[in-house]
C-alpha atoms as a PDB file:
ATOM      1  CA  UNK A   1     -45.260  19.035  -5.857  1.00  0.00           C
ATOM      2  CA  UNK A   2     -43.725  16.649  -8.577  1.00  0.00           C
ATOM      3  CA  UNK A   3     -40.584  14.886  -7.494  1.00  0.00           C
ATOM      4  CA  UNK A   4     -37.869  17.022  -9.090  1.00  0.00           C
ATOM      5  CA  UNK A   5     -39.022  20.241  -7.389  1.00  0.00           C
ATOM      6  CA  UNK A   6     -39.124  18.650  -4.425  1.00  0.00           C
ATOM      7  CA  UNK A   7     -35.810  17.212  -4.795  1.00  0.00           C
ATOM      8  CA  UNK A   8     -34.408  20.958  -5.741  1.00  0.00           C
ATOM      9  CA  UNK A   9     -36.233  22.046  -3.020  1.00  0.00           C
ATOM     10  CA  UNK A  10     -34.337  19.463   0.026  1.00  0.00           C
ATOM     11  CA  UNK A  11     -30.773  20.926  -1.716  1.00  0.00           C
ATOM     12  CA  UNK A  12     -31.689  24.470  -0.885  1.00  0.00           C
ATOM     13  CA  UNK A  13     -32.945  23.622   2.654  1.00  0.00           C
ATOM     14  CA  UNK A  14     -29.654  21.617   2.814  1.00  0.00           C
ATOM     15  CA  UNK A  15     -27.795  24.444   1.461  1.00  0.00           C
ATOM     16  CA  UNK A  16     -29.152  27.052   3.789  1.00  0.00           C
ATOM     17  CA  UNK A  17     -28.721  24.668   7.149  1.00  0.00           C
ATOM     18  CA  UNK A  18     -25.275  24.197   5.695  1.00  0.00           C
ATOM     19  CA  UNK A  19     -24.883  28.214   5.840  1.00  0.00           C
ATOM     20  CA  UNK A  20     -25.506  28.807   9.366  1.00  0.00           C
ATOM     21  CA  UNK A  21     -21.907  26.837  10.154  1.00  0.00           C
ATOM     22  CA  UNK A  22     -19.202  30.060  10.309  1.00  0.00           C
ATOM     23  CA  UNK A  23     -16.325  30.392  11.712  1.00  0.00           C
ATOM     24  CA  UNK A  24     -17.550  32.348  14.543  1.00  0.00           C
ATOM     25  CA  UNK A  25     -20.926  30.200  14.982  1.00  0.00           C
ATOM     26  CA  UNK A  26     -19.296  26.451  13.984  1.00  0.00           C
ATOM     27  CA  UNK A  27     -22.196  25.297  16.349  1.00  0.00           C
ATOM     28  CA  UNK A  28     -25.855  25.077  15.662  1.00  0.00           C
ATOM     29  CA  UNK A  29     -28.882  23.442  17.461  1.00  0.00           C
ATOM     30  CA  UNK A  30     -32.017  22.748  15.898  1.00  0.00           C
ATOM     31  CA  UNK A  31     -33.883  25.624  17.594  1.00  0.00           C
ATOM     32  CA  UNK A  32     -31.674  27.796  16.393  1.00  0.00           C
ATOM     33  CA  UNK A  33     -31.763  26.814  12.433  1.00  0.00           C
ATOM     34  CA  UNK A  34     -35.226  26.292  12.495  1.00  0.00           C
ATOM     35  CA  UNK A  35     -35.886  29.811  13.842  1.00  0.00           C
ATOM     36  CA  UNK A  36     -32.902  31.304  11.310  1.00  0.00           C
ATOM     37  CA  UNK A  37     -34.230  29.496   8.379  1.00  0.00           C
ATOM     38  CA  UNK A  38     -38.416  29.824   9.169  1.00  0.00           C
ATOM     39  CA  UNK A  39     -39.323  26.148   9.541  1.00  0.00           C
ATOM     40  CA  UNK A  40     -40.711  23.843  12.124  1.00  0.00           C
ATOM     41  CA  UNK A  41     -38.384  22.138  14.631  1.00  0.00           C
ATOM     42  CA  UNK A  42     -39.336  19.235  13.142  1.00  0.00           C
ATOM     43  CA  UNK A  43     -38.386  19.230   9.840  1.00  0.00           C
ATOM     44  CA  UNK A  44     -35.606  20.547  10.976  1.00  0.00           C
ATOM     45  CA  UNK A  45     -34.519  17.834  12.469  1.00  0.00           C
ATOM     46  CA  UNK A  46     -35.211  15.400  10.084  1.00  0.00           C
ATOM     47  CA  UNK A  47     -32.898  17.100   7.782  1.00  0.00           C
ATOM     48  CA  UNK A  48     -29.876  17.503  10.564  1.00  0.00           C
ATOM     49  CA  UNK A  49     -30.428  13.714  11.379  1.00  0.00           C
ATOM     50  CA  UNK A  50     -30.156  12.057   7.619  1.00  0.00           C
ATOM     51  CA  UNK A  51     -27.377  15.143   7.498  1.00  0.00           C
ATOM     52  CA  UNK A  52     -25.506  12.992  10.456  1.00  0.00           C
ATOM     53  CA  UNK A  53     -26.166   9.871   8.910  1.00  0.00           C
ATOM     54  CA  UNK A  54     -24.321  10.796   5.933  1.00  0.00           C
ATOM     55  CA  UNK A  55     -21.227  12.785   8.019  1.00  0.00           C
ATOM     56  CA  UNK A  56     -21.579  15.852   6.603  1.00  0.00           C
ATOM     57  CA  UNK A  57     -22.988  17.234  10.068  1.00  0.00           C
ATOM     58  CA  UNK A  58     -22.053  15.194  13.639  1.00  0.00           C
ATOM     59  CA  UNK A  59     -23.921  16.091  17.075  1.00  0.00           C
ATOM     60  CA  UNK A  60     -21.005  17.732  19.154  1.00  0.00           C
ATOM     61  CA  UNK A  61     -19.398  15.374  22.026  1.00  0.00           C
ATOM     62  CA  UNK A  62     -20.196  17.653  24.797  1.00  0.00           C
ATOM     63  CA  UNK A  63     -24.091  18.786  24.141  1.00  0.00           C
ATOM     64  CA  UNK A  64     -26.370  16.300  21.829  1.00  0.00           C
ATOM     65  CA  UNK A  65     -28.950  19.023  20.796  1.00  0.00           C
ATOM     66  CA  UNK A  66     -25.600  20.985  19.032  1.00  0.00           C
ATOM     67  CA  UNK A  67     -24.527  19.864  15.345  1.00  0.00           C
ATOM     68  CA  UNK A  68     -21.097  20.536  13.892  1.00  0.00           C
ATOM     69  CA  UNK A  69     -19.427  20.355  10.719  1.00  0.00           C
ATOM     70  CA  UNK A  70     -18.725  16.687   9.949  1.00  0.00           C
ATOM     71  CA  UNK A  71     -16.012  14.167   8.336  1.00  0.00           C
ATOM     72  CA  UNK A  72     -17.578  14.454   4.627  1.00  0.00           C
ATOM     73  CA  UNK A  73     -18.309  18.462   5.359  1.00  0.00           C
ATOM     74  CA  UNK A  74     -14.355  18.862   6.459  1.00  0.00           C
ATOM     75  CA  UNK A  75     -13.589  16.630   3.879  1.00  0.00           C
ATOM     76  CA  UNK A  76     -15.248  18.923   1.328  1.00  0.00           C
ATOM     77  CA  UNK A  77     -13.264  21.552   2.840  1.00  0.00           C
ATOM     78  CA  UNK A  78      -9.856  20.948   2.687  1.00  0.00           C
ATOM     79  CA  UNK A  79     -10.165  19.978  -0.817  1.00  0.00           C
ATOM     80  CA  UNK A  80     -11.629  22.994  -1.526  1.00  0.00           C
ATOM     81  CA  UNK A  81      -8.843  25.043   0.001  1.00  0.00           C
ATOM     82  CA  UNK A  82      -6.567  23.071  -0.892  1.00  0.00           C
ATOM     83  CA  UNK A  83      -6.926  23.893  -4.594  1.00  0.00           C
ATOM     84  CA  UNK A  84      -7.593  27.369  -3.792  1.00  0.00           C
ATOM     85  CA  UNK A  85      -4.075  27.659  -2.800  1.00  0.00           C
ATOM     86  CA  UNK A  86      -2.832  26.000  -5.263  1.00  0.00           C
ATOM     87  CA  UNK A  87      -4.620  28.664  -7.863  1.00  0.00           C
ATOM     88  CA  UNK A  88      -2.967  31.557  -5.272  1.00  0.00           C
ATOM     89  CA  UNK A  89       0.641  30.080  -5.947  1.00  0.00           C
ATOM     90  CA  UNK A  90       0.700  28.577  -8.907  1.00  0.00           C
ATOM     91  CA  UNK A  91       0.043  31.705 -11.297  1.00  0.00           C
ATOM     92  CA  UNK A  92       3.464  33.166 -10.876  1.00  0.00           C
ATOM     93  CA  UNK A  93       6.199  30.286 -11.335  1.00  0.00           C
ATOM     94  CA  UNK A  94       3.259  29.173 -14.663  1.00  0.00           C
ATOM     95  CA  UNK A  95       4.370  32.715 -16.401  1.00  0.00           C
ATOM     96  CA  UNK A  96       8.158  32.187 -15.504  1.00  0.00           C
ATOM     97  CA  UNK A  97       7.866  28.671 -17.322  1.00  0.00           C
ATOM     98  CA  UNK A  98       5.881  30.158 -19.926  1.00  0.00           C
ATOM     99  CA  UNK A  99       8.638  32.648 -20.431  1.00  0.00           C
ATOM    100  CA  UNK A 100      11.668  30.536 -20.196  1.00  0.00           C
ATOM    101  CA  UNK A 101      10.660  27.955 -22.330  1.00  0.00           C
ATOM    102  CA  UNK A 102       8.508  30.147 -24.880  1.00  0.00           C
ATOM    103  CA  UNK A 103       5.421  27.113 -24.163  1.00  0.00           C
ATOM    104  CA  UNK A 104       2.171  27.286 -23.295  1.00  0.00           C
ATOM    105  CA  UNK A 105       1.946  26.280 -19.491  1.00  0.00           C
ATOM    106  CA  UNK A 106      -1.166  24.580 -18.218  1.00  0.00           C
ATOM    107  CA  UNK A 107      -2.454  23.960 -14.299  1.00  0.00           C
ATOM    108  CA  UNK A 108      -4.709  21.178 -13.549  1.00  0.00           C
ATOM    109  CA  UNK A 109      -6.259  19.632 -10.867  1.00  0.00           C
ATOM    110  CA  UNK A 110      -8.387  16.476 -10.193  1.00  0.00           C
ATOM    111  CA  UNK A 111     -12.145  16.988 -10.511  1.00  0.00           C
ATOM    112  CA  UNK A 112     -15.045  14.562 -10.043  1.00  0.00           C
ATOM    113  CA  UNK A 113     -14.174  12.697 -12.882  1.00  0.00           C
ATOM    114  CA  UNK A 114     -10.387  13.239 -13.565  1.00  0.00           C
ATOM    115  CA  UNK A 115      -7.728  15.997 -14.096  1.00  0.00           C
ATOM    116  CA  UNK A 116      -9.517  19.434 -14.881  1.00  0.00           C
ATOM    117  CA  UNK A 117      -7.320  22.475 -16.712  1.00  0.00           C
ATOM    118  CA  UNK A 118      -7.922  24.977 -14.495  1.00  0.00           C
ATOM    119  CA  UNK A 119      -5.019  27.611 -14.947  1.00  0.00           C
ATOM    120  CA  UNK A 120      -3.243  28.345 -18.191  1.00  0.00           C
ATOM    121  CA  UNK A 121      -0.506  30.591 -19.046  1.00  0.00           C
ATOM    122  CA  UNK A 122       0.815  32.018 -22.790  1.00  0.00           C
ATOM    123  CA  UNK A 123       2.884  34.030 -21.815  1.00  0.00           C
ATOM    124  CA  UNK A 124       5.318  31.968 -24.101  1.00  0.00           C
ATOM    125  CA  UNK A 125       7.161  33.830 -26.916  1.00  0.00           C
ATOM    126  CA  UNK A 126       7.488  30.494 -29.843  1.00  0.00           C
ATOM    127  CA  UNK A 127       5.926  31.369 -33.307  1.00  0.00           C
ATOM    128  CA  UNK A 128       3.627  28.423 -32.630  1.00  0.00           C
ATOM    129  CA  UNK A 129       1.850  28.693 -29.089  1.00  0.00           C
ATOM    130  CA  UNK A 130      -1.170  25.662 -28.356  1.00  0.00           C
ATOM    131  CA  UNK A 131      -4.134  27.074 -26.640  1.00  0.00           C
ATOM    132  CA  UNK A 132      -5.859  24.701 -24.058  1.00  0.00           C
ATOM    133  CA  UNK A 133      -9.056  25.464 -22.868  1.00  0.00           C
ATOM    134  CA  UNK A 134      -9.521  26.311 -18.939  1.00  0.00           C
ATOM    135  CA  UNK A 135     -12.494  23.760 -17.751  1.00  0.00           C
ATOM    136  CA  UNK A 136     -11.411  21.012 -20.140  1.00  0.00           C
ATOM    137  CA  UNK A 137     -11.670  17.165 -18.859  1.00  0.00           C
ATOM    138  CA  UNK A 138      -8.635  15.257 -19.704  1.00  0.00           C
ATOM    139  CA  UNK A 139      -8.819  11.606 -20.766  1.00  0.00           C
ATOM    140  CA  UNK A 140      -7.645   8.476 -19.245  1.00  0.00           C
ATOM    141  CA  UNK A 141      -4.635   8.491 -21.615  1.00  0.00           C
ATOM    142  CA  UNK A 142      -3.501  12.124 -20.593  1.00  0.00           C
ATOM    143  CA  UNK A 143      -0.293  12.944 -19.035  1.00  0.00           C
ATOM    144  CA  UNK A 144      -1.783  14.432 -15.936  1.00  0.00           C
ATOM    145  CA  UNK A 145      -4.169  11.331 -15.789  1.00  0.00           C
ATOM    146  CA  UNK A 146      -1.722   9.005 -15.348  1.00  0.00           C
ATOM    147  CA  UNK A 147       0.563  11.437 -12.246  1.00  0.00           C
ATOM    148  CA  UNK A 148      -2.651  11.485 -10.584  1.00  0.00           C
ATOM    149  CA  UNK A 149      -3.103   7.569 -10.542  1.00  0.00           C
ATOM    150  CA  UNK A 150       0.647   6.803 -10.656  1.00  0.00           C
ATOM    151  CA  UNK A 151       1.876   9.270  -7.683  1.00  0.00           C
ATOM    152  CA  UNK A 152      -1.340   9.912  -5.651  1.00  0.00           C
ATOM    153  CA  UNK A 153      -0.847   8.163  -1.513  1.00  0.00           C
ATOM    154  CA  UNK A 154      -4.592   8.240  -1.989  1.00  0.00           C
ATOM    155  CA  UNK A 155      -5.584   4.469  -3.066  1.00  0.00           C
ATOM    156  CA  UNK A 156      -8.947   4.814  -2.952  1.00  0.00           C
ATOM    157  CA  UNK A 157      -9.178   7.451  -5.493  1.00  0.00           C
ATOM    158  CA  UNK A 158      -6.990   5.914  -8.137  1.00  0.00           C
ATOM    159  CA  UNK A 159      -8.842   2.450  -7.638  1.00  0.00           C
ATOM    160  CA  UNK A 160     -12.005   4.795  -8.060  1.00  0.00           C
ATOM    161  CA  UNK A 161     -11.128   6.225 -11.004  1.00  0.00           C
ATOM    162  CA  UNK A 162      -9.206   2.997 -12.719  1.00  0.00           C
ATOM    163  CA  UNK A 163     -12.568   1.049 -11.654  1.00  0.00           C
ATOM    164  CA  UNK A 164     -15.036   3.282 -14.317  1.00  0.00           C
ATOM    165  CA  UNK A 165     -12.491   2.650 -17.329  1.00  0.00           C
ATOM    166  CA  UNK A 166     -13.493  -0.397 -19.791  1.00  0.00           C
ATOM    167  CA  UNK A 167     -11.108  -3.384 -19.755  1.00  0.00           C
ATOM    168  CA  UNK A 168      -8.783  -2.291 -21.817  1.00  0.00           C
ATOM    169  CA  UNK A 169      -8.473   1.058 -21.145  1.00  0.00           C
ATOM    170  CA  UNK A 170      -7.547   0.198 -17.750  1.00  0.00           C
ATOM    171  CA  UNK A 171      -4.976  -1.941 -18.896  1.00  0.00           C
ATOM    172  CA  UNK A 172      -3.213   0.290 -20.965  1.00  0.00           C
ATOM    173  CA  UNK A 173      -2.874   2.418 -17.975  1.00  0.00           C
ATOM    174  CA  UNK A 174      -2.092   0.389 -15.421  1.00  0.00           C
ATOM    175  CA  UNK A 175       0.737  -0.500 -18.376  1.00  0.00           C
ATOM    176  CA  UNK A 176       1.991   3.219 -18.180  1.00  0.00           C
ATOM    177  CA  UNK A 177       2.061   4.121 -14.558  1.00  0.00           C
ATOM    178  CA  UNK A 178       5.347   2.962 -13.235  1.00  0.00           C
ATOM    179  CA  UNK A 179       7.572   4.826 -15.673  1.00  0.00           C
ATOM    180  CA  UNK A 180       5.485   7.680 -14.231  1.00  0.00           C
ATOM    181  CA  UNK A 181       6.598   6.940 -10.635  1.00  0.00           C
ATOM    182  CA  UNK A 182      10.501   7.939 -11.727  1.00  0.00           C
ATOM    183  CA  UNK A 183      11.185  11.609 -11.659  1.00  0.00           C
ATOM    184  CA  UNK A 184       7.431  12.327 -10.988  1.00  0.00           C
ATOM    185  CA  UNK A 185       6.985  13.285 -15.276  1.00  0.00           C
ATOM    186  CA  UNK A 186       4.828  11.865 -17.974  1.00  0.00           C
ATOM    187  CA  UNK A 187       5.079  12.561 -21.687  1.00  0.00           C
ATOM    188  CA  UNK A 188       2.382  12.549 -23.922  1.00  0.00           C
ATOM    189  CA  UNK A 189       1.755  13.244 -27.821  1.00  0.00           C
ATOM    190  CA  UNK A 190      -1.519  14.653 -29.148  1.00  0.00           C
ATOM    191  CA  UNK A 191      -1.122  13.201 -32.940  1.00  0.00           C
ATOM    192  CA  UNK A 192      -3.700  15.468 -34.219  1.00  0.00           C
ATOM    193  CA  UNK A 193      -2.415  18.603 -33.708  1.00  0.00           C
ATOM    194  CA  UNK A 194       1.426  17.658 -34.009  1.00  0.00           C
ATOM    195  CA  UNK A 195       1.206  18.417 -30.325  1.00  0.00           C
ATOM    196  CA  UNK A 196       3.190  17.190 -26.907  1.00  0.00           C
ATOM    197  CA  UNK A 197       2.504  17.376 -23.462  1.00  0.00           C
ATOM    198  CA  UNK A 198       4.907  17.396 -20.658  1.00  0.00           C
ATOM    199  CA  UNK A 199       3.081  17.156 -17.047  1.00  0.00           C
ATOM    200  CA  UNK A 200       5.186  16.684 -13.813  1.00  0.00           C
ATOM    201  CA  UNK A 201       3.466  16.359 -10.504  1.00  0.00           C
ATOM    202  CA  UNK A 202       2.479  19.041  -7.395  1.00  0.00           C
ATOM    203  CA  UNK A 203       2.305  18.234  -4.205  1.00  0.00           C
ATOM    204  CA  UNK A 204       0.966  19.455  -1.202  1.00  0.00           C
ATOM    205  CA  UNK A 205       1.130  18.039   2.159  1.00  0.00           C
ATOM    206  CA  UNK A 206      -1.329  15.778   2.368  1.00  0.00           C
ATOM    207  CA  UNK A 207      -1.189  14.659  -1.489  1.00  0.00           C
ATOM    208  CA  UNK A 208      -0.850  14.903  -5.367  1.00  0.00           C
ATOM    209  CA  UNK A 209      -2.726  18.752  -5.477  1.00  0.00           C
ATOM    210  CA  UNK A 210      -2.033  19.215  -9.235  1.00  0.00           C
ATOM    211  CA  UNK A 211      -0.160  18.571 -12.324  1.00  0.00           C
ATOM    212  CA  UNK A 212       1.548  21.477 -14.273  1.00  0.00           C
ATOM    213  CA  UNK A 213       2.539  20.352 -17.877  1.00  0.00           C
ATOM    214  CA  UNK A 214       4.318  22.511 -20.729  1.00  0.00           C
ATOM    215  CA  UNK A 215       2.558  22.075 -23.911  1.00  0.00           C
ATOM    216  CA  UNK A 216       4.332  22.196 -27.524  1.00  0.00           C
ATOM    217  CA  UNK A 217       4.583  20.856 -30.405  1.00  0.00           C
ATOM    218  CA  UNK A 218       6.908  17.981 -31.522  1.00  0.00           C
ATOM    219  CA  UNK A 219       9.369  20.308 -32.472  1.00  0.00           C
ATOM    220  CA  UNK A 220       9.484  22.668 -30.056  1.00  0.00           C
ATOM    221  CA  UNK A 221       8.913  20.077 -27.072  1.00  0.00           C
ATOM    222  CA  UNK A 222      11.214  16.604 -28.526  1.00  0.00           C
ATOM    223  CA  UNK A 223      12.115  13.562 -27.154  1.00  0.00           C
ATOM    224  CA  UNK A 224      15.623  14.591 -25.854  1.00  0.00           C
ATOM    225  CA  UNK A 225      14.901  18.065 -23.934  1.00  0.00           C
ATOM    226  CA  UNK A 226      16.428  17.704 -20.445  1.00  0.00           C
ATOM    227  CA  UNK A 227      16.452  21.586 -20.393  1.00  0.00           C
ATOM    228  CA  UNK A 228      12.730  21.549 -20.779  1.00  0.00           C
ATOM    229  CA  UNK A 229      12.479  18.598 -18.347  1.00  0.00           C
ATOM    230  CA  UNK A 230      14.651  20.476 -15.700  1.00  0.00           C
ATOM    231  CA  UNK A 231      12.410  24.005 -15.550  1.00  0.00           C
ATOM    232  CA  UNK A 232       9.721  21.994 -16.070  1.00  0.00           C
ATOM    233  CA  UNK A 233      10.436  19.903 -12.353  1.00  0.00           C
ATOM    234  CA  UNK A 234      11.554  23.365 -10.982  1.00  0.00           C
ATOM    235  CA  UNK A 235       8.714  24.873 -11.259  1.00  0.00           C
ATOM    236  CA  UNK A 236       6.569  22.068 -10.104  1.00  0.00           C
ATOM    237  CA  UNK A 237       8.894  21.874  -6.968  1.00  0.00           C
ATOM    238  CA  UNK A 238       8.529  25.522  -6.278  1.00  0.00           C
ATOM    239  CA  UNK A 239       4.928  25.491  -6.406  1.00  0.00           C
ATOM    240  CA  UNK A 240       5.056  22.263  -4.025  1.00  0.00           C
ATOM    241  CA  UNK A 241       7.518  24.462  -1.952  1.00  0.00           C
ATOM    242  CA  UNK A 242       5.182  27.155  -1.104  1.00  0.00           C
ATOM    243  CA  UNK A 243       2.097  24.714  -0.662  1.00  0.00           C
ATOM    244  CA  UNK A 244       4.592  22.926   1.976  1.00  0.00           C
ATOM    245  CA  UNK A 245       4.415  19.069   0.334  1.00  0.00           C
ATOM    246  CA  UNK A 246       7.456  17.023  -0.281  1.00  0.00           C
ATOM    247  CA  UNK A 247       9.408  17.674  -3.503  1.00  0.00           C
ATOM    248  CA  UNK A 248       8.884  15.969  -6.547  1.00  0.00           C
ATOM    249  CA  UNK A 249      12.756  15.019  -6.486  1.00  0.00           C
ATOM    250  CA  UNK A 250      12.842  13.425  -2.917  1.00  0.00           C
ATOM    251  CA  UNK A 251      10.058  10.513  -4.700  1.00  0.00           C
ATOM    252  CA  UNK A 252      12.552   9.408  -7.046  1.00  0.00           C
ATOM    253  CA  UNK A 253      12.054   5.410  -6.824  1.00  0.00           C
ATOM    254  CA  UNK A 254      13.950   4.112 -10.204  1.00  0.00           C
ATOM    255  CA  UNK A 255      16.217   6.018 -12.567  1.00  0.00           C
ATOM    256  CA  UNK A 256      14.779   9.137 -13.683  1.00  0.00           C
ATOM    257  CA  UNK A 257      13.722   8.515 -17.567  1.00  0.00           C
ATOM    258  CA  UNK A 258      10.327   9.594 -19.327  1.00  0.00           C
ATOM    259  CA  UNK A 259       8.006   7.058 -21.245  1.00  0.00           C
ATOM    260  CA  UNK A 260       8.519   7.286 -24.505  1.00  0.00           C
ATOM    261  CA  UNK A 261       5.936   8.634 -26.523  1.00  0.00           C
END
């Protein structure tokens, strides 16, 4: 068996182990996997202990032989449902904004390498409506980038993420976060396309949970649009409403004003 297959082989054990943990069984012992699964106690247990030594599974206080979901595992979890809520709530105030302004309306959230459009609505009526792909990476320079580094109480992540950008790209960033940290909104242009992204921040109530930005072009989306601004930090507050964080407008640390683009 040639290294790869083997290593494709320890996910799936991993991966079926990992499938025994339900809500109505949260506890397993090694007898009990092994006989589930159809392998020997002990390689069974060599899997649940490097499993503990990496927290994804911790023996239970009360009973040694029984294994539980651990820190990484819950961790995995909440982020998970986390952003599954915020897909359940956020479709409906996207479409209003969509409608009221007449823009193209665009959900993301951080993935394992930044912000990740992941919900987009054009429902918009202008003559001119930008398309954004769903599953598209946005770049350091983004608008949603920099809410996610500027806003999130998670310092780890945004040291994380600043720490895998060259020199200067990290500079530049680091240059544009506090204007970011105002009203919770970051402006953006996309030269090539004649194109401008608004983003303000979501919030649930542990952290940033996405970004929602309208997306126009320079016309349809200028410099001077309180209007656009206003729905735009509505809607983001609603959305953080019914996820139960802490609205955008109670963060306000300096006088609410956008970086200019």
């Amino acid at each position: 068996m040639n290294g790869g297959t083997g290593d494709i082989q320890a996910v799936h054990r991993v991966a079926e182990i990992l499938r025994l943990f339900t809500l109505t069984s949260p506890r397993v012992t090694v007898a009990e996997a092994a006989a589930t699964i159809g392998l020997n106690r002990t390689t069974v247990h060599r899997y649940f202990s490097s499993l503990v030594l990496d927290e994804i599974l911790e023996r239970a206080p009360d009973d040694a032989t029984t294994y539980m979901p651990g820190r990484l595992l819950l961790q995995v979890g909440a982020v998970a449902q986390g952003q599954r809520r915020v897909l359940d709530v956020a479709p409906r105030h996207m479409g209003d904004l969509s409608v009221g302004t007449g823009l193209t309306v665009v959900l993301s959230l951080w993935g394992a390498s930044g912000p990740v459009v992941s919900l987009v609505s054009e429902t918009g009526t202008h003559p001119i409506l930008i398309t954004v792909r769903i599953g598209s990476l946005l770049g350091w320079d983004s608008a949603q980038t920099r809410l996610f580094v500027a806003l999130s109480r998670n310092a780890d992540r945004a040291e994380r993420y600043l720490g895998r950008l060259a020199a200067d790209e990290r500079k530049q960033l680091e240059g544009l976060l506090p204007p970011c940290r105002s009203r919770g909104l970051s402006r953006t242009p996309v030269p090539p396309i004649d194109g401008v992204v608004l983003a303000a921040a979501v919030f649930d109530e542990h952290d940033v949970a996405a970004t929602v930005a309208l997306v126009g072009t320079t016309s349809s989306l200028p410099a001077k649009a309180p209007a656009m601004e206003d729905a735009l930090l509505h809607t983001a507050s609603a959305i953080t409403a019914d996820l139960g964080g802490t609205d955008i407008r109670d963060l306000v640390l300096t006088t609410p004003t956008v970086e200019a683009d």
